Coordinates of C-alpha atoms in Angstrom, one line a residue:
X1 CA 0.0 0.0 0.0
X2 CA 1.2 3.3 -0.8
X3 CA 0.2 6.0 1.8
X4 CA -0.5 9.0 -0.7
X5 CA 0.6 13.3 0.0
X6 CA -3.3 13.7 1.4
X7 CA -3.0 10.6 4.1
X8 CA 1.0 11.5 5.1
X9 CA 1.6 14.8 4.7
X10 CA 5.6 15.5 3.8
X11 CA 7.2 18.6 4.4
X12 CA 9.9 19.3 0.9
X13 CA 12.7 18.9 3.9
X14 CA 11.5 15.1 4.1
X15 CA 10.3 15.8 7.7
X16 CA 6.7 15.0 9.4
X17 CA 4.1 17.4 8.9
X18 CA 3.7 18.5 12.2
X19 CA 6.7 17.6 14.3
X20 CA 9.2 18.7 11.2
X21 CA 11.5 15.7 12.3
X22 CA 12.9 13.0 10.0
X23 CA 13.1 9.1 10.0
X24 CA 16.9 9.0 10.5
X25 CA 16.2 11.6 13.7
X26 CA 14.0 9.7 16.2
X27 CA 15.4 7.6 19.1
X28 CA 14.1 4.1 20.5
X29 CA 13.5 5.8 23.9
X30 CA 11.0 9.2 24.0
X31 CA 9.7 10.9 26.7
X32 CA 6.3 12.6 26.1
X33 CA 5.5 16.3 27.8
X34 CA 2.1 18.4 27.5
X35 CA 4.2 21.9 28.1
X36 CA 6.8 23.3 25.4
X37 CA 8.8 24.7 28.5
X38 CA 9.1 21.0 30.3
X39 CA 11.5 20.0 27.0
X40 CA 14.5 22.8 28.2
X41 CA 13.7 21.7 31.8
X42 CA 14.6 18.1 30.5
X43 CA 17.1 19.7 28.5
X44 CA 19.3 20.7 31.6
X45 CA 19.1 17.0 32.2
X46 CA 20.5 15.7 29.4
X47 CA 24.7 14.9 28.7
X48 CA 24.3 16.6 25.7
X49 CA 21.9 17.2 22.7
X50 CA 22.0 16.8 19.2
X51 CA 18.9 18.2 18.1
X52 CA 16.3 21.1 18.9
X53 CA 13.3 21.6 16.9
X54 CA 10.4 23.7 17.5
X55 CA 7.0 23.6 15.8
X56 CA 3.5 25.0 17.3
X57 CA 3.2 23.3 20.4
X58 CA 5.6 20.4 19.4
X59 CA 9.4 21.0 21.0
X60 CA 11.6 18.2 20.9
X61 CA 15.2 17.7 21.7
X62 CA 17.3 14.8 21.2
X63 CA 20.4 13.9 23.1
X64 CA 22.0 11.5 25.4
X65 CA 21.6 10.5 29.0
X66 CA 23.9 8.2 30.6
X67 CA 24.9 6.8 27.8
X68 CA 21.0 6.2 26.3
X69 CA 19.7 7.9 23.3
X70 CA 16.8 9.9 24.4
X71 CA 14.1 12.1 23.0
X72 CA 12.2 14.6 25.1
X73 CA 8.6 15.7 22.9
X74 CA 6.1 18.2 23.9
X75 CA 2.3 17.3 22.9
X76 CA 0.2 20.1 24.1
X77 CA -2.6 20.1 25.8
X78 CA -4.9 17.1 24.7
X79 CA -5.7 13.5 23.1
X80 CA -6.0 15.2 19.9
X81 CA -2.8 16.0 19.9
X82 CA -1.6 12.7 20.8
X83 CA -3.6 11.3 17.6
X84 CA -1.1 13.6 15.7
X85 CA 2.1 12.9 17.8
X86 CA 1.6 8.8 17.9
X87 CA 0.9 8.5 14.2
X88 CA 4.0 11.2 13.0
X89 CA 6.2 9.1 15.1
X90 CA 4.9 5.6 13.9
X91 CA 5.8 7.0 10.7
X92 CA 8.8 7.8 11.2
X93 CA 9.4 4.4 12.6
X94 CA 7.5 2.6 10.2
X95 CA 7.2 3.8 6.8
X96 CA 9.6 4.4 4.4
X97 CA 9.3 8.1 3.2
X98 CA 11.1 8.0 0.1
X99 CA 8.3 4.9 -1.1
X100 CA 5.4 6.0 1.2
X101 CA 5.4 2.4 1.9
X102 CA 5.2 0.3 5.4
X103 CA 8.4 -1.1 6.4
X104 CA 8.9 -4.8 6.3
X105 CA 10.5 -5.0 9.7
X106 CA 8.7 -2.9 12.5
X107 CA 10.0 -0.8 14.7
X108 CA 8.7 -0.7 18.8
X109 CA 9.2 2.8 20.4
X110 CA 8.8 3.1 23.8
X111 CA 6.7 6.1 25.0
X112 CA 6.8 7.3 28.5
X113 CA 4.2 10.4 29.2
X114 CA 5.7 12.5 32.2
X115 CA 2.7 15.3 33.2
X116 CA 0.6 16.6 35.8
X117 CA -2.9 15.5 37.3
X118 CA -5.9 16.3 39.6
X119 CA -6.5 12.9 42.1
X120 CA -9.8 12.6 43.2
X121 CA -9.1 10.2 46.1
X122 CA -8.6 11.6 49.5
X123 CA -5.4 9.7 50.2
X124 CA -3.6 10.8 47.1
X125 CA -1.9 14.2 48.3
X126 CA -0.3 16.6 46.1
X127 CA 3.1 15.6 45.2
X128 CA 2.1 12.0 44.9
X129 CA 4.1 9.9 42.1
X130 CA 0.9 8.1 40.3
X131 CA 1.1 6.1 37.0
X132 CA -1.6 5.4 35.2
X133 CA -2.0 1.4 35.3
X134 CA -5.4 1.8 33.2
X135 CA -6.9 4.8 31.7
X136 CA -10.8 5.4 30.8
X137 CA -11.0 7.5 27.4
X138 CA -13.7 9.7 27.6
X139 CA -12.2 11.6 24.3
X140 CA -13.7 9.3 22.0
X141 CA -10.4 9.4 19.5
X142 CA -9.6 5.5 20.0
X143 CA -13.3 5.0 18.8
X144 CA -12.1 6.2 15.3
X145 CA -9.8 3.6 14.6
X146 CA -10.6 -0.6 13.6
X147 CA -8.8 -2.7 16.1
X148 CA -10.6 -0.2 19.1
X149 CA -12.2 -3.6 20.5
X150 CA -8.6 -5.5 20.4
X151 CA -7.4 -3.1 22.1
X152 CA -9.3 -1.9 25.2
X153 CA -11.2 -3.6 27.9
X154 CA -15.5 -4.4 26.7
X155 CA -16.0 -5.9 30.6
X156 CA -14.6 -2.8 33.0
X157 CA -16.4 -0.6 30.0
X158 CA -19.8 -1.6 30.5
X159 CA -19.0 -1.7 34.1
X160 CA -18.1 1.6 33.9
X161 CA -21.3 3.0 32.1
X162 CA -23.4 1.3 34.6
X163 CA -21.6 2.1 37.4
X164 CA -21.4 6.3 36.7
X165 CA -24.7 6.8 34.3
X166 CA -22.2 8.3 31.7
X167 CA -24.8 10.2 29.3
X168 CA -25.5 8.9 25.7
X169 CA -24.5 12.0 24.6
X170 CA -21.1 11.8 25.5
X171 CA -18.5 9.9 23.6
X172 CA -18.5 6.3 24.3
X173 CA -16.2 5.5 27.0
X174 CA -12.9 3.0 26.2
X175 CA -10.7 1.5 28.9
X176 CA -7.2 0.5 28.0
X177 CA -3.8 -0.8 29.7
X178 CA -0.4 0.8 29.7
X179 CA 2.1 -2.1 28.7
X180 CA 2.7 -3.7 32.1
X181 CA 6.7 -3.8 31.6
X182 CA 6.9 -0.5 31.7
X183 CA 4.7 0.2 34.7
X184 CA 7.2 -2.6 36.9
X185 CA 9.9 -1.1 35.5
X186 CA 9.6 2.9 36.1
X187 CA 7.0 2.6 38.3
X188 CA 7.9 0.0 40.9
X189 CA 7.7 2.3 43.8
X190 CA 5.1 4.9 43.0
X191 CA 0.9 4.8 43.3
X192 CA -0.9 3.1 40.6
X193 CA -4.2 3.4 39.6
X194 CA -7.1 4.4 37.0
X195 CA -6.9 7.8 34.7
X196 CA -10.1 9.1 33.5
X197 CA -8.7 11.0 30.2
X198 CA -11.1 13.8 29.8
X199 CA -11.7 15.4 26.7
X200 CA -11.4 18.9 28.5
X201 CA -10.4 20.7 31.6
X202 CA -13.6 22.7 33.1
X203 CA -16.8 20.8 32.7
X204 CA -15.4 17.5 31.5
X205 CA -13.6 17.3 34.7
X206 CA -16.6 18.3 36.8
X207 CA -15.5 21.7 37.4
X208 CA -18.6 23.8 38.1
X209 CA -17.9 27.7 36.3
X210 CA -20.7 30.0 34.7
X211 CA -21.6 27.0 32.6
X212 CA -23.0 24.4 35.2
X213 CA -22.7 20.8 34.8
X214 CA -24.5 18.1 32.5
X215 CA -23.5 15.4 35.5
X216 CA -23.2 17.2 38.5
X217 CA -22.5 13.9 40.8
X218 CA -20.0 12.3 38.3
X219 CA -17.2 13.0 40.2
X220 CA -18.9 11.2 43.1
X221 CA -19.9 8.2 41.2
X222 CA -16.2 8.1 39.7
X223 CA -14.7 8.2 43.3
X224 CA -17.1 5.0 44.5
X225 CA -16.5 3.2 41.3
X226 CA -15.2 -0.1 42.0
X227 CA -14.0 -3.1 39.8
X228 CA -12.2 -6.0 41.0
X229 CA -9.2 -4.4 42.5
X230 CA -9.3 -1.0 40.5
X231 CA -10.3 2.6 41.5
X232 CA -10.6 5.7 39.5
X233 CA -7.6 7.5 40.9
X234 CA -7.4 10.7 38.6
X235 CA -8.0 12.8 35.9
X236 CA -5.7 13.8 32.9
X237 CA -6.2 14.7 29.2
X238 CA -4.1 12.5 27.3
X239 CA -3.3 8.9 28.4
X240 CA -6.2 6.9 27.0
X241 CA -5.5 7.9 23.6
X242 CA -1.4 7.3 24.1
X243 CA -1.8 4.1 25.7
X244 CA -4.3 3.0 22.9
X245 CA -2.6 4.2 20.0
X246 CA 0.8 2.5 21.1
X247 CA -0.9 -0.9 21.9
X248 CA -2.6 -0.5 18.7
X249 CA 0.2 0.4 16.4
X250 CA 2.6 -2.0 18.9
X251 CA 4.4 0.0 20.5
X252 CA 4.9 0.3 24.3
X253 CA 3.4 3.2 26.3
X254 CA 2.8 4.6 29.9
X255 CA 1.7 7.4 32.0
X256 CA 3.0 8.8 35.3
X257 CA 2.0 12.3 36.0
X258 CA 2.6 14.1 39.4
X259 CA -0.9 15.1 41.7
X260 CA -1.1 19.0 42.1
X261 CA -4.5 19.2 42.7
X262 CA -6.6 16.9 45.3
X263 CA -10.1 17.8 44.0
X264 CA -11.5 15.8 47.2
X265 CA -9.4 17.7 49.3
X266 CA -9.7 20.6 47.4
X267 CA -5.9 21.3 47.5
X268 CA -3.8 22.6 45.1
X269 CA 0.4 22.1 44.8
X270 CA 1.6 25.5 42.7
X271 CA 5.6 25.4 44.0
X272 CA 5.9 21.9 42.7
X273 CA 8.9 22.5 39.9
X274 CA 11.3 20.6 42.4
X275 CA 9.0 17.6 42.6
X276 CA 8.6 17.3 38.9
X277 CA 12.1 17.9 38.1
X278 CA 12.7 14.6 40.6
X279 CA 10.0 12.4 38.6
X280 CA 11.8 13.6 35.6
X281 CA 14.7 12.0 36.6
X282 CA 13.3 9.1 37.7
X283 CA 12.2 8.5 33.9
X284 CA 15.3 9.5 32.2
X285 CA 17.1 6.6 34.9
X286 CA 14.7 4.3 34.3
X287 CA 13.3 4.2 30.8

């Protein structure tokens, strides 16, 4: 199959569309970001870089760390953004650009989100260390794609649904698993639980402003929801769709973001650059 200029957009330099990187750039080992600025604190980090590129909201650098190859991406804010940063970079792995064709040998990136989250349980305090074990994907992007049913979890779904009356006008909830290597691996010693990936900040995440709520006890019903040995533990905005996508397009993927909001509590961490700056190096060690 040839994947035509329409379906794989090509910039003339041979890069991605949106990340402006080539094939020959990429690294085995990338570390995903939502904030532009998190890349030069990761930067700092690094033995050296090789590479800087800057496009929209899509900052990478690529260097070494102990020895390890190691890219550091920004996504922005939001699973849609993830739809564009998984599939440029599966690209890059996977197809050859001067034939537009798939590779015969695939290539498995490892994907390692590092951000920030609001818990909703009251004995997750700000500054926790929580990785996302499952996430629920209340963006509805995963739903786009074929292989959505061999990839996320029909049982805790309809579970899910029952257990929080999620509207029928609201995208249908998916559940998914980060690869389990990955959470043993970097996340041996932190919190685990279940990420509700919401499709927005303010309502979505049952913050009541000017504009009221659809579900005004969802929040509630999230933080009684029960299935086997699972809780819902937090919200985010992108790990459904980056945990999906890799499993998907078989690559491996987690999420570990650090808690600077309680929302049961009602706390909020705003000195926290010290804490993040230790989970970062946690990853970079560990990944």
């Amino acid at each position: 199959m040839i994947f035509p200029d329409s379906e794989l957009p090509i910039n003339s330099d041979g890069s991605a569309f949106h990340l402006h990187l080539k094939p020959e750039q990429i690294t085995d080992r990338i570390i995903l970001v939502g904030d532009p600025g998190r890349v030069d604190m990761i930067s700092g980090m690094l033995d050296s870089v090789r590479l800087s590129m800057f496009s929209r909201e899509f900052k990478t650098i690529i260097g070494t760390y102990k020895g390890k190859d190691v890219m550091a991406l920004s996504t922005g804010i939001g699973s849609d953004n993830i739809d564009i940063v998984v599939n440029e970079l599966d690209a890059l792995a996977n197809i050859d650009y001067s034939t537009r064709t798939e590779k015969s040998e695939h290539r498995t990136l490892t994907l390692v989100r590092v951000g920030t989250c609001g818990a909703i349980q009251e004995d997750l305090p700000v500054g926790t260390y929580l990785v996302s074990e499952k996430s629920v994907g209340m963006d509805g992007v995963l739903n786009y794609y074929p292989s959505v049913g061999e990839v996320s979890e029909a049982d805790f779904e309809q579970e899910f649904c029952r257990q929080t009356g999620v509207l029928d006008r609201w995208a249908r909830p998916y559940v998914v698993s980060s690869d389990s290597e990955l959470v043993e691996r970097i996340g041996k010693d932190m919190h685990k639980g279940v990420t509700i990936t919401a499709v927005g900040f303010y309502a979505p995440q049952g913050r009541c402003l000017r504009g009221g709520l659809a579900h005004p006890d969802f929040n509630e019903r999230l933080r009684a929801f029960r299935y086997g040995r699972y809780r819902i533990t937090n919200y985010e905005m992108e790990s459904s769709a980056l945990e999906g996508m890799a499993r998907m397009l078989g690559h491996k993927a987690m999420t570990v973001c650090l808690v600077v909001a309680n929302r049961y509590s009602k706390s909020m961490f705003t000195d926290y650059h010290g804490s993040m700056e230790g989970l970062v190096r946690t990853v970079l060690d560990r990944i």
